[in-house]
Coordinates of C-alpha atoms and ligand atoms in Angstrom, one line a residue:
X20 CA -14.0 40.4 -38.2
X21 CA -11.2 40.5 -40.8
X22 CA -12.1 37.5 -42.8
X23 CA -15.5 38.1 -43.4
X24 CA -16.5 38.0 -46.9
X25 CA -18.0 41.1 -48.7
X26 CA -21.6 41.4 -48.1
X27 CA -24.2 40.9 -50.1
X28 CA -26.6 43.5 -50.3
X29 CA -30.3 42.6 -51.3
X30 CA -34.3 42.7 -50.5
X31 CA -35.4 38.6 -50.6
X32 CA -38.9 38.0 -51.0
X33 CA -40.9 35.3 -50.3
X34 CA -44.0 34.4 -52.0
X35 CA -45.3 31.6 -49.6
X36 CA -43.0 32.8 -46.8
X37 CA -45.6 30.8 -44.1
X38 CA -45.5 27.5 -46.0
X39 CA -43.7 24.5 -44.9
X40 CA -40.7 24.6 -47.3
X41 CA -39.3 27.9 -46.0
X42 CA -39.8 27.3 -42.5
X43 CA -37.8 24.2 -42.5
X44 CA -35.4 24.8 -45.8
X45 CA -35.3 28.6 -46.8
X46 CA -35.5 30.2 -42.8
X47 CA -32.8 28.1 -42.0
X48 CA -30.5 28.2 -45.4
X49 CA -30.8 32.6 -45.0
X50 CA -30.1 32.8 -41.5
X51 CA -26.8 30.1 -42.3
X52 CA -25.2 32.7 -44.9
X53 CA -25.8 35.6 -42.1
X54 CA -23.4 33.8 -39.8
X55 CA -21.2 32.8 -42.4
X56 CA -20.8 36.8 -43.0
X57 CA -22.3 36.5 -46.3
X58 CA -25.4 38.8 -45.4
X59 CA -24.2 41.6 -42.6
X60 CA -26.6 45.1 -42.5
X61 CA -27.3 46.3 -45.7
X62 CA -30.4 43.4 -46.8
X63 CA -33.7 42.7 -46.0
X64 CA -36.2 39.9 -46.1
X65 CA -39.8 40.3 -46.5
X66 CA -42.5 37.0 -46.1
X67 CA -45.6 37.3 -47.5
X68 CA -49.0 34.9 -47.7
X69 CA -52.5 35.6 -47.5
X70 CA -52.8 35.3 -43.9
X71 CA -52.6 38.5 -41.6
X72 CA -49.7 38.4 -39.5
X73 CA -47.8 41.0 -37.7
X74 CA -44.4 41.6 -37.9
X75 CA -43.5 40.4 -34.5
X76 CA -45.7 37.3 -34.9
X77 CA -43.3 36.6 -38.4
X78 CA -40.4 37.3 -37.1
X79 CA -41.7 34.6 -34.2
X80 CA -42.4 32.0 -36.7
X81 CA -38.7 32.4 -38.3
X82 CA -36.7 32.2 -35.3
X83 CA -38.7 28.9 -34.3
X84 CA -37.8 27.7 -37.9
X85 CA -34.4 28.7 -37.1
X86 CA -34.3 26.9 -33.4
X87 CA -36.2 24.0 -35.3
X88 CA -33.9 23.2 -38.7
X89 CA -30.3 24.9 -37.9
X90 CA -27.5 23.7 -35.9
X91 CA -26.0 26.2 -34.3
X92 CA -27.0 29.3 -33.2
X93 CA -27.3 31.8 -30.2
X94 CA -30.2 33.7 -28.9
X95 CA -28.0 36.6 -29.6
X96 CA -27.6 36.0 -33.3
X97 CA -31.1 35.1 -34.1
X98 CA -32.2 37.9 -32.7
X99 CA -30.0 40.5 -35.1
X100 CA -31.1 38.5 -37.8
X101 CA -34.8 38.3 -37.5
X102 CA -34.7 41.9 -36.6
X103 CA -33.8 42.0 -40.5
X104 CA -37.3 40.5 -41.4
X105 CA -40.5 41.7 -42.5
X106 CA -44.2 40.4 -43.2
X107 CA -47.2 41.5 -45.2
X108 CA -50.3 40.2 -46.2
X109 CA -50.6 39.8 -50.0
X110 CA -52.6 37.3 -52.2
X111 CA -50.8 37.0 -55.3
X112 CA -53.7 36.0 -57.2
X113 CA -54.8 40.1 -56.3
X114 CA -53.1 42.4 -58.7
X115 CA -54.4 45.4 -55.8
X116 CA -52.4 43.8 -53.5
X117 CA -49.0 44.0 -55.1
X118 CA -48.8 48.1 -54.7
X119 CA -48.2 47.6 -50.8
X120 CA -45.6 44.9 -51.3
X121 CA -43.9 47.5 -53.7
X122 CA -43.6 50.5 -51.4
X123 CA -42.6 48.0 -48.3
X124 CA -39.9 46.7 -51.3
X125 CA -38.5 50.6 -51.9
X126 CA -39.1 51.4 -48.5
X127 CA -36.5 48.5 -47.7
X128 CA -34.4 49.3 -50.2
X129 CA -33.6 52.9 -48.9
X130 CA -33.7 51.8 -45.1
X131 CA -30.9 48.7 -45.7
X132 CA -29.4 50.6 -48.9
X133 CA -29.3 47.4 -50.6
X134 CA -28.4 49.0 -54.1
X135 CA -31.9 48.1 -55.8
X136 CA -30.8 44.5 -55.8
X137 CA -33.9 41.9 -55.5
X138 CA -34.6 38.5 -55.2
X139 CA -37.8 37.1 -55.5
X140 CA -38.1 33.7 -54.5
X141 CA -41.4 31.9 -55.5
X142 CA -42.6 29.3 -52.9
X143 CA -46.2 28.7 -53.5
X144 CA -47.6 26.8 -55.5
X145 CA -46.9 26.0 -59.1
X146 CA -50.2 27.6 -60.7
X147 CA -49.2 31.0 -59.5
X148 CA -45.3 30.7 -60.9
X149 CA -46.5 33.1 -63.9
X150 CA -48.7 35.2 -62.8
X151 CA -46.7 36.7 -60.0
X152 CA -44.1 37.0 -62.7
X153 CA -45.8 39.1 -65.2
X154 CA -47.5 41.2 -62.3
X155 CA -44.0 41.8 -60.5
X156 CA -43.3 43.7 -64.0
X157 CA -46.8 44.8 -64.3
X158 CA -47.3 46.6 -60.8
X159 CA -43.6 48.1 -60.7
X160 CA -41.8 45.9 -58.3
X161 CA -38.4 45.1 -60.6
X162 CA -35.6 47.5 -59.7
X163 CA -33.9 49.7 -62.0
X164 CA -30.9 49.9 -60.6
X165 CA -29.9 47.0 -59.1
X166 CA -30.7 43.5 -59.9
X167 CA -33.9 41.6 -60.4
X168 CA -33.7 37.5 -59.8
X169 CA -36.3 35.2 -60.0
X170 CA -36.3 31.8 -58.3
X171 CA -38.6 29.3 -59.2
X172 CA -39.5 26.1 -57.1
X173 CA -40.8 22.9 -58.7
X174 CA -41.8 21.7 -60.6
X175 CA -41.4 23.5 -63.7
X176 CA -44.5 22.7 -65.8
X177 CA -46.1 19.1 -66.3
X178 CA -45.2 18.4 -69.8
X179 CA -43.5 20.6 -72.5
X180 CA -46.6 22.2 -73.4
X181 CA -47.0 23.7 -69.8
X182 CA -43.8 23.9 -69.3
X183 CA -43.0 26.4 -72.0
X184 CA -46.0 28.1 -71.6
X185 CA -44.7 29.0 -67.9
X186 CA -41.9 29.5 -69.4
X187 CA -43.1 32.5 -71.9
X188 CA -45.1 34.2 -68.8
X189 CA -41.7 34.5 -66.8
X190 CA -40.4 35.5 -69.9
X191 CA -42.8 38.5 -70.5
X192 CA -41.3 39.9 -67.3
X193 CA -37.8 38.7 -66.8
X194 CA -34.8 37.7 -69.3
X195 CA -33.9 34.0 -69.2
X196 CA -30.7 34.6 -67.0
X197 CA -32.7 35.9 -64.2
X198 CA -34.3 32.7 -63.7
X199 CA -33.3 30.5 -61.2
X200 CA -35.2 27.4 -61.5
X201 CA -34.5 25.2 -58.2
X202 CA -33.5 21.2 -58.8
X203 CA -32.2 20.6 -55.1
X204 CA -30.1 18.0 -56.7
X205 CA -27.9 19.9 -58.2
X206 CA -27.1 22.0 -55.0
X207 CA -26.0 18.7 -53.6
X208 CA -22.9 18.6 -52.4
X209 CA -21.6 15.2 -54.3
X210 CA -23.7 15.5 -57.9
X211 CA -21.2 18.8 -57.5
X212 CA -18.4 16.7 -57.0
X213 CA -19.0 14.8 -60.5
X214 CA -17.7 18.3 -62.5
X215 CA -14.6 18.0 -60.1
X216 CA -13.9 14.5 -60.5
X217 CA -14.6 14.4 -64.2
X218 CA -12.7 17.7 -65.3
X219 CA -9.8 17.6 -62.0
X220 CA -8.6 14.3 -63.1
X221 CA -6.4 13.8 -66.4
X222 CA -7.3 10.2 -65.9
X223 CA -11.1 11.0 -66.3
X224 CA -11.0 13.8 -68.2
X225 CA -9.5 12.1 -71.5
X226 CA -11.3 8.9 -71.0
X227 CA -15.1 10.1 -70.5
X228 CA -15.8 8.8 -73.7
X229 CA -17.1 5.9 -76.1
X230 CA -13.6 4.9 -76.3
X231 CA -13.1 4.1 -73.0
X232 CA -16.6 4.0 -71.3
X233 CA -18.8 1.1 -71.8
X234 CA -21.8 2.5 -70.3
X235 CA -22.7 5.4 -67.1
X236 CA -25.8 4.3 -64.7
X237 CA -27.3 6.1 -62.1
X238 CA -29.6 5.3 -59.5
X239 CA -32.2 7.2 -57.5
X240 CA -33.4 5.0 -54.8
X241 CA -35.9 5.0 -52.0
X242 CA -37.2 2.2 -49.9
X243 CA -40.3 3.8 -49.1
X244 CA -43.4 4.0 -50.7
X245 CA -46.3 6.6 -51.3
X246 CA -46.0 7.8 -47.0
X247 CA -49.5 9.6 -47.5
X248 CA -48.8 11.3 -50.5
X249 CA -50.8 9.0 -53.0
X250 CA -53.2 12.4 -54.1
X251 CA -49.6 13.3 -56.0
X252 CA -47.6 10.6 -56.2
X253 CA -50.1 8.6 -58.3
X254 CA -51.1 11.4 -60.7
X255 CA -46.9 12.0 -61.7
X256 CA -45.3 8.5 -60.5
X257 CA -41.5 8.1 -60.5
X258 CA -41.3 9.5 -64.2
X259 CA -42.1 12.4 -63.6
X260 CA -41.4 12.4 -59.5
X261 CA -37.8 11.4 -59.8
X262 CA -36.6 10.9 -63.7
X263 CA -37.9 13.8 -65.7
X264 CA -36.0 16.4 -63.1
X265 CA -33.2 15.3 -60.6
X266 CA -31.9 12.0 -62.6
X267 CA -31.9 14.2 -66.2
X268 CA -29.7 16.9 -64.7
X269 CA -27.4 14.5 -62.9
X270 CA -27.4 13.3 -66.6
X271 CA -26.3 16.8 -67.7
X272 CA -23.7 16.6 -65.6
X273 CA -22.5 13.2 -66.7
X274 CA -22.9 13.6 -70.6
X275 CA -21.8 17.5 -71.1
X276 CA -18.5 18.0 -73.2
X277 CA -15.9 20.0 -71.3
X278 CA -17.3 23.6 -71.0
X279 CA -15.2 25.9 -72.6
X280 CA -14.8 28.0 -68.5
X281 CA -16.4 26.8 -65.5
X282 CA -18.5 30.0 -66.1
X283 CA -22.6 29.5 -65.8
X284 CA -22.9 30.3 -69.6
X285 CA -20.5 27.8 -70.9
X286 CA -21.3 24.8 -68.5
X287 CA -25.3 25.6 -69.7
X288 CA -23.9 25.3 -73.8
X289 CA -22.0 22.0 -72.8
X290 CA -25.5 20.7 -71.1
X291 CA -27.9 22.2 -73.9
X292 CA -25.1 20.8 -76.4
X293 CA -25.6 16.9 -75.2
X294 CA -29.2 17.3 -74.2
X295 CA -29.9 18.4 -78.1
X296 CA -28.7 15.0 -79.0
X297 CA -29.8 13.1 -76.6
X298 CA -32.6 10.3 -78.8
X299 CA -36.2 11.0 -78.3
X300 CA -38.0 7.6 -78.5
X301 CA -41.2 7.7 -80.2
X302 CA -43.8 5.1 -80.0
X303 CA -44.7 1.8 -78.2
X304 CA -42.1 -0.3 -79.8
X305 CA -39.4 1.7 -79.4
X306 CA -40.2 2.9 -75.6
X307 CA -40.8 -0.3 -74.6
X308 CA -37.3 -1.5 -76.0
X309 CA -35.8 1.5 -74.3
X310 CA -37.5 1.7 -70.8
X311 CA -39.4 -0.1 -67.9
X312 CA -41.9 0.9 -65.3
X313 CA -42.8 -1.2 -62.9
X314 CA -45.1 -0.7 -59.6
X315 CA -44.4 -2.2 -56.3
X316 CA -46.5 -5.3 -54.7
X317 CA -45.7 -6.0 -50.9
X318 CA -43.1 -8.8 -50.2
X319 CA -45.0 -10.3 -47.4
X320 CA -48.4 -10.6 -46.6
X321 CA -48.4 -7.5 -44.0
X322 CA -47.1 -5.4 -46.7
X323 CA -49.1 -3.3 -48.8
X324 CA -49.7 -3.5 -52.9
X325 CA -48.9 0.1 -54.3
X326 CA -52.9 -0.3 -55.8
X327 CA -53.9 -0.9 -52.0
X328 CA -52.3 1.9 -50.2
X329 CA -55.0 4.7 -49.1
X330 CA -56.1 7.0 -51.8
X331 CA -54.7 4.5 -54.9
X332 CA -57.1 3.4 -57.2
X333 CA -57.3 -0.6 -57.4
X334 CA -56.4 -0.5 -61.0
X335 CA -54.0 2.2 -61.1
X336 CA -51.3 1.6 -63.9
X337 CA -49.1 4.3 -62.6
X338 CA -45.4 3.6 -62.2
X339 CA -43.5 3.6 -59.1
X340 CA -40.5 2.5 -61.0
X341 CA -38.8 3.2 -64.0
X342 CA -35.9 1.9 -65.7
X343 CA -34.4 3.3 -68.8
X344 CA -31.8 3.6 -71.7
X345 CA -30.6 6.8 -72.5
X346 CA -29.0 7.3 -76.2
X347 CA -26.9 10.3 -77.5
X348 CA -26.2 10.6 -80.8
X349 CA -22.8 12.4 -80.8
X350 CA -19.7 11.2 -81.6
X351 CA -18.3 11.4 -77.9
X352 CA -20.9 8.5 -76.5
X353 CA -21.4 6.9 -80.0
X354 CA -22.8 3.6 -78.5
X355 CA -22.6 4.1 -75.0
X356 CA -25.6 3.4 -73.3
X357 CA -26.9 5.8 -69.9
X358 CA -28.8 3.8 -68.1
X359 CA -31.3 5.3 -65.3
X360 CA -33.6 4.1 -62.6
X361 CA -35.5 4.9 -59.8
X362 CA -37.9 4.0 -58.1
X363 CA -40.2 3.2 -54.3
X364 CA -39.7 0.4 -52.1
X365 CA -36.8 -0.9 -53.5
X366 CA -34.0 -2.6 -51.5
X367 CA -31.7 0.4 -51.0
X368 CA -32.1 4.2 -50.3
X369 CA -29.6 5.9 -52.1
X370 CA -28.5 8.1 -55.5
X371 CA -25.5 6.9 -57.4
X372 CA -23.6 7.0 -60.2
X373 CA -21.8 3.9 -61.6
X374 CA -19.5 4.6 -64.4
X375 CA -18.3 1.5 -66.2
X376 CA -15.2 1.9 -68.1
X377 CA -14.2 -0.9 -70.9
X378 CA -11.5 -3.4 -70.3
X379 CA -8.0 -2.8 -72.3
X380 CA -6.6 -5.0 -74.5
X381 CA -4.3 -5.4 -73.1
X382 CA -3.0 -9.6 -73.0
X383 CA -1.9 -10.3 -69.4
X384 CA -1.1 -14.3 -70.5
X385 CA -3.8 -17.6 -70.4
X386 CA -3.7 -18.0 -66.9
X387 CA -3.9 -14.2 -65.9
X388 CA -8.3 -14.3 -65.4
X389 CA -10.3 -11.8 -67.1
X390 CA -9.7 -8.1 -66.4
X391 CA -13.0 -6.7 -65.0
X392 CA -14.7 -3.9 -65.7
X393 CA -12.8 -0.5 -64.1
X394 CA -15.6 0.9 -62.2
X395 CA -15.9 5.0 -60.7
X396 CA -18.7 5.1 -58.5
X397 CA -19.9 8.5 -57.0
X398 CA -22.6 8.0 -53.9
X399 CA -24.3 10.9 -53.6
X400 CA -26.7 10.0 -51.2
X401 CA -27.5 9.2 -48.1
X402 CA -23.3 9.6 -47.4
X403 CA -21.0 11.1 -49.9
X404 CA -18.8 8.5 -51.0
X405 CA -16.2 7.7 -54.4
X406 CA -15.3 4.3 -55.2
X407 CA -13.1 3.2 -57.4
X408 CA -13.0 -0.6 -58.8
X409 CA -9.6 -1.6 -60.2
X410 CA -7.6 -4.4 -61.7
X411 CA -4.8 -5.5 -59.6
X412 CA -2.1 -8.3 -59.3
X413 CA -3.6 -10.8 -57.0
X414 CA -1.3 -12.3 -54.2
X415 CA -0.6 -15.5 -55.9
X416 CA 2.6 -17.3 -57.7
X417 CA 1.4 -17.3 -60.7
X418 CA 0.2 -13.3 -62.1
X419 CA -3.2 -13.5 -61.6
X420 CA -5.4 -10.6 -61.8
X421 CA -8.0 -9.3 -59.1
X422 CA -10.2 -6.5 -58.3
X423 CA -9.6 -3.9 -55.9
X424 CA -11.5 -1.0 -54.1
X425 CA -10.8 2.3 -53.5
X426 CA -12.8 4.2 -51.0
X427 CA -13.4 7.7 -50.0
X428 CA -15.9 9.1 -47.5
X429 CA -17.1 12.4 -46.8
X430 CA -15.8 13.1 -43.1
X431 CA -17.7 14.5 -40.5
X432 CA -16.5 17.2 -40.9
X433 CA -17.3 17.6 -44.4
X434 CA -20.7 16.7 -43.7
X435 CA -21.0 19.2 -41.2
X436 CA -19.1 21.9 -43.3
X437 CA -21.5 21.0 -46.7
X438 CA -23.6 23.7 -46.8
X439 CA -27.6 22.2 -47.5
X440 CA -29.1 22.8 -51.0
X441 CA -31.1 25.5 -50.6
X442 CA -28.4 27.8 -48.7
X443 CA -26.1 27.2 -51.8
X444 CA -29.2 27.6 -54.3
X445 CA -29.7 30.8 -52.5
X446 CA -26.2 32.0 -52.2
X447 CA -25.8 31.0 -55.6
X448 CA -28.7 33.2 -57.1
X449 CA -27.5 36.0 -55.1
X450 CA -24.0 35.8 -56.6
X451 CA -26.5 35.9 -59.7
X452 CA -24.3 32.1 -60.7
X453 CA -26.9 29.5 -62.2
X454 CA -24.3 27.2 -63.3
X455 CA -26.5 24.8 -60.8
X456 CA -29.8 25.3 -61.5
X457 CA -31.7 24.2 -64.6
X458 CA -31.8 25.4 -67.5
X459 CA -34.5 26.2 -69.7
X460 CA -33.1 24.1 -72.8
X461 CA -32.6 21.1 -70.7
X462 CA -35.7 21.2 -68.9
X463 CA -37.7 21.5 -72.5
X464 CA -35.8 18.4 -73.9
X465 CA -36.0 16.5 -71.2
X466 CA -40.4 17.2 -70.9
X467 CA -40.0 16.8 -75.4
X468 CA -38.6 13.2 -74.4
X469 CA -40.6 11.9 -71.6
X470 CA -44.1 13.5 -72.6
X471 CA -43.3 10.7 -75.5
X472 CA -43.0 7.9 -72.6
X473 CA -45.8 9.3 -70.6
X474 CA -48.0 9.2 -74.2
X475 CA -47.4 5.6 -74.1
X476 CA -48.3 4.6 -70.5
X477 CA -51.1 6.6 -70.1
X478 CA -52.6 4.5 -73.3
X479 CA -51.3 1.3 -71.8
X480 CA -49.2 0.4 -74.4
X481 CA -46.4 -0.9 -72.4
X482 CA -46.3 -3.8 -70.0
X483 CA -46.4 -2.8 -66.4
X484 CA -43.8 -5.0 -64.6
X485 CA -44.9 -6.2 -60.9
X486 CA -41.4 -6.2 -59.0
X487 CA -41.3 -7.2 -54.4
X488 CA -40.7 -4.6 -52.3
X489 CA -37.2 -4.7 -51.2
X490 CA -35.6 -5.7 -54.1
X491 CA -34.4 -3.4 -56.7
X492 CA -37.4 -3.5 -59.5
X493 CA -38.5 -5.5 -61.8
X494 CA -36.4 -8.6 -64.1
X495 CA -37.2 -6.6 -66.7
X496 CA -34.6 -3.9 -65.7
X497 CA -32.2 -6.4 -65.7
X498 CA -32.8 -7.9 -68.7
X499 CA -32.7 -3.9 -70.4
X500 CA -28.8 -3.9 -69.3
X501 CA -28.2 -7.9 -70.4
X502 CA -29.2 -6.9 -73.6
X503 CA -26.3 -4.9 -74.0
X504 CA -24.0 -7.0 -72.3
X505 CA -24.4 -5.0 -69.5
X506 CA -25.4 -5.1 -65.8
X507 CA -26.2 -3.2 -63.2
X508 CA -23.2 -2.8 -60.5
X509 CA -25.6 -2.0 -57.5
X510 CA -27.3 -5.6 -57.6
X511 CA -30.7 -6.3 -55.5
X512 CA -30.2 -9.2 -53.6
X513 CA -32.6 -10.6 -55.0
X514 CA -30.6 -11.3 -57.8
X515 CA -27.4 -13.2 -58.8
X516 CA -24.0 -10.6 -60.2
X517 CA -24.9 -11.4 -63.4
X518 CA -21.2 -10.8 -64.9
X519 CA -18.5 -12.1 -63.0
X520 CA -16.9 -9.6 -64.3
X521 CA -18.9 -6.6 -62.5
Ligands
NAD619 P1 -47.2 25.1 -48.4 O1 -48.6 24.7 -48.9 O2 -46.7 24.6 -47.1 O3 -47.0 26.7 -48.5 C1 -47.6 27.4 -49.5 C2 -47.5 28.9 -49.1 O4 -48.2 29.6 -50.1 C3 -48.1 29.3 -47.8 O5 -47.3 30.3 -47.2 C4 -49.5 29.9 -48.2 O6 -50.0 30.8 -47.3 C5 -49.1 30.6 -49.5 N1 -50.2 30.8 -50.4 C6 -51.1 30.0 -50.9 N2 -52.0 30.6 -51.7 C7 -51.6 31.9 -51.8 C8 -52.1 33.1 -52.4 N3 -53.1 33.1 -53.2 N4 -51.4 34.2 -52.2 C9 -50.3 34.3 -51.5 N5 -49.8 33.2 -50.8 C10 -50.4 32.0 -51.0 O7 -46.2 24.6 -49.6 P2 -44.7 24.2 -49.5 O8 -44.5 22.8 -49.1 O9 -44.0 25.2 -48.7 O10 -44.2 24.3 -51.0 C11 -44.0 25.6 -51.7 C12 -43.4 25.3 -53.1 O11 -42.2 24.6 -53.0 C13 -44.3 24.5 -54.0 O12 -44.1 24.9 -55.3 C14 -43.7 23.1 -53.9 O13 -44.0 22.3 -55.0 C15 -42.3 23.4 -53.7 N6 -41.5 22.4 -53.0 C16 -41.7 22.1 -51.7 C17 -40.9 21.1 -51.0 C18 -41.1 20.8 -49.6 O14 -40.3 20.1 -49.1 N7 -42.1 21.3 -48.9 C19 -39.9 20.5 -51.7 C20 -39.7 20.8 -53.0 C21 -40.5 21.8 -53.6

């Protein structure tokens, strides 16, 4: 028992604690940092929804989540953990209803003695994000002597205008720094990796620059399509679905200066820094120079059209692909371009980032070849993975220059020891450390720049490029890179390497 780590001492609420994301994610992420020691006798965990449930029948439905979604477990252990747990009935929408949810919260408090520290974590639906807020403060439930956290699923408004109005109604009732908006991304294991690679390494750290970068891609990738959920996916496409969220704060990640500490607040000011000068494109002409969307048509004759799968609209113009250029006008990536795609039914699953470092000038001789392009590739999903791409002396008389790989892979044992998102988003708030979770400045650029791109598709002033299912989207993506002289290093193979050099 010696090497347990201190426990945390807490009440958790859920708000939606009978919906589908904490029975498979949250159940599962809680019960993992019991057994890790993290959570020992001193917390609590109350589920609420509208439904009547008793106690007994809760604390059922968590340890099947448990026997469902975790790996390892004993009857034993489930059992001391779910004796922890607690239900009752409340519809958030009913001010009433919050009074009993506040005495159950003291009550809990003073039975576990968890020091008036509270977590609420907000798993219902988007439209009630505020109003539970404000009537947490309203009806009494924040602790005055402990801690009071907020955690906040997605998505985080619809365009800035929502967004920051949600953003004011949390703020009537909680200070920014007690709200933990939720980007599972950035609780992945490998878009963590990228501060460690960039700010561990000499060899990165000075060179993440326009000096020696020529441009930094990443790719969010999936190779299926709509899978039943057309009623969403075709009112927010892969804009907002994908780009607006997880690929902008992989982005973060990627353009930030060195924080000043690997504290929360510095590594927000180094994100908020390079998101204020990131270049909002305004109009047709400029986003169409600066970004794509495309929308899938089936490859063969068995395969689907995006405007023919159940519940899409014939003449639907929404985008299951985008590709863009991102521009930041700072003296650090003074020409460097960040290109970004993703998209549905494209030829790969995965989320990547390429970064594409300049060639010295150095002269090896005439007969040496062309250096190529250094390349630092993280894979993020579905296995962590960093590449490197080198120049090397080829095995020939003459010197002659190749390209060489280097390869890491997670092990298995990595994989099995990488805690999921949500158990690190969770341990994360309760450590009350939001260096992973997004921040409210980011978030409100990144809506500022693509309400600007969403302006312009929903008049239909940009193209909307047809691209096969299977390959990676649309010529037109291509051609955004070839402008610059660039390309992307993960080809479709539908598609000839462009540069030899790549
Ligand atoms: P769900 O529909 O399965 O569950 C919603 C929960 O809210 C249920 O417990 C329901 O009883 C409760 N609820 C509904 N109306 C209520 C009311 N008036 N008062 C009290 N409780 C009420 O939804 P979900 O899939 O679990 O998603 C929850 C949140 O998480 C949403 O914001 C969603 O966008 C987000 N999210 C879900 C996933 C996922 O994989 N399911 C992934 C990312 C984000």
């Amino acid at each position: 028992m010696t090497d347990l780590p201190e426990e945390l001492k807490l009440v958790l609420t859920f708000f939606g604690g009978t919906g589908d994301l904490a029975k498979r994610k949250l159940y599962p992420s809680v019960f993992n940092l019991y057994k890790k020691g993290y959570l020992q006798e001193h917390f609590a965990i109350i589920g609420t929804a509208r439904q009547e449930m008793s106690d007994k029948e809760f604390k059922d439905l968590v340890k099947d989540s448990i026997e469902d979604f975790a790996n390892d477990f004993s009857e034993q252990e489930i059992d001391k953990f779910i004796s922890h747990f607690y239900y009752i009935a409340h519809d958030v929408t009913n001010i009433d209803s919050y009074e009993p949810l506040k005495a159950l919260v003291e009550d809990l408090d003073q039975k576990y003695t968890t020091d008036g520290n509270r977590i609420f974590y907000m798993s219902v639906a988007p439209r009630f994000f505020g109003m539970i807020a404000k009537s947490l403060k309203s009806e009494g439930l924040l602790s005055t002597n402990g801690y009071n956290r907020l955690m906040i699923e997605k998505p985080f408004g619809t365009s800035f205008q929502t967004a920051q109005q949600l953003q004011n109604e949390l703020e009537e009732a909680f200070n920014d720094d007690q709200l933990y908006r939720i980007d599972h991304y950035l609780g992945k294991e490998m878009v963590q990796n990228i501060a460690a690679i960039r700010f561990g390494n000499p060899f990165f750290d000075n060179t993440w620059n326009h000096n020696y970068i020529k441009n930094i891609q990443v790719t969010l990738s999936e190779t299926l399509g709509v899978e039943g959920r057309a009623d969403y996916y075709d009112t927010a496409g892969a804009l907002l679905d994908m780009i607006q969220n997880h690929t902008m704060q992989i982005i973060g990640w990627l353009a930030m200066e060195k924080p000043d500490s690997f504290s929360d607040v510095d590594i927000r000011n180094a994100k908020n820094k390079a998101f204020s000068s990131l270049r909002i494109y305004k109009g047709k002409d400029e986003v169409s120079q600066n970004f794509v969307r495309g929308q899938y048509v089936g490859r063969k004759s068995a395969e689907l059209n995006y405007n023919q799968e159940a519940g899409v609209a014939e003449n639907t113009q929404t985008n299951t692909f985008i590709a863009g250029k991102l521009e930041f006008n700072n003296e650090t990536w003074k020409g460097v371009p960040f290109y970004i795609r993703s998209g549905k039914k494209l030829a790969e699953k995965t989320t990547r980032i390429d970064v594409v470092f300049k060639p010295t000038a150095f002269n090896f001789g005439g007969n040496a070849g062309l250096q190529g392009y250094p390349v630092l590739t993280i894979i993020v999903d579905p296995y962590g993975s960093i590449k490197l791409q080198l120049n090397a002396k080829a095995v020939t008389d003459n010197f002659f220059l190749r390209k060489i790989n280097l390869d890491w892979n997670v092990s298995e044992q990595d994989k099995t020891d990488s805690p999921e998102p949500y158990e690190r988003m969770i341990h994360d708030t309760m450590n009350g450390d939001g260096s992973n979770f997004a921040d409210w400045n980011g978030v409100a650029t990144s809506w500022k720049f693509i309400d600007e791109i969403v302006k312009v598709y929903d008049e239909n002033q940009a193209p909307l490029e047809l691209y096969k299912s299977g390959t990676m989207g649309p010529d037109a993506s291509d051609e955004l890179l070839e402008k610059n002289g660039d390309a992307w290093v993960l080809q479709g193979n539908h598609r000839k390497t462009i540069d030899a050099n790549l």
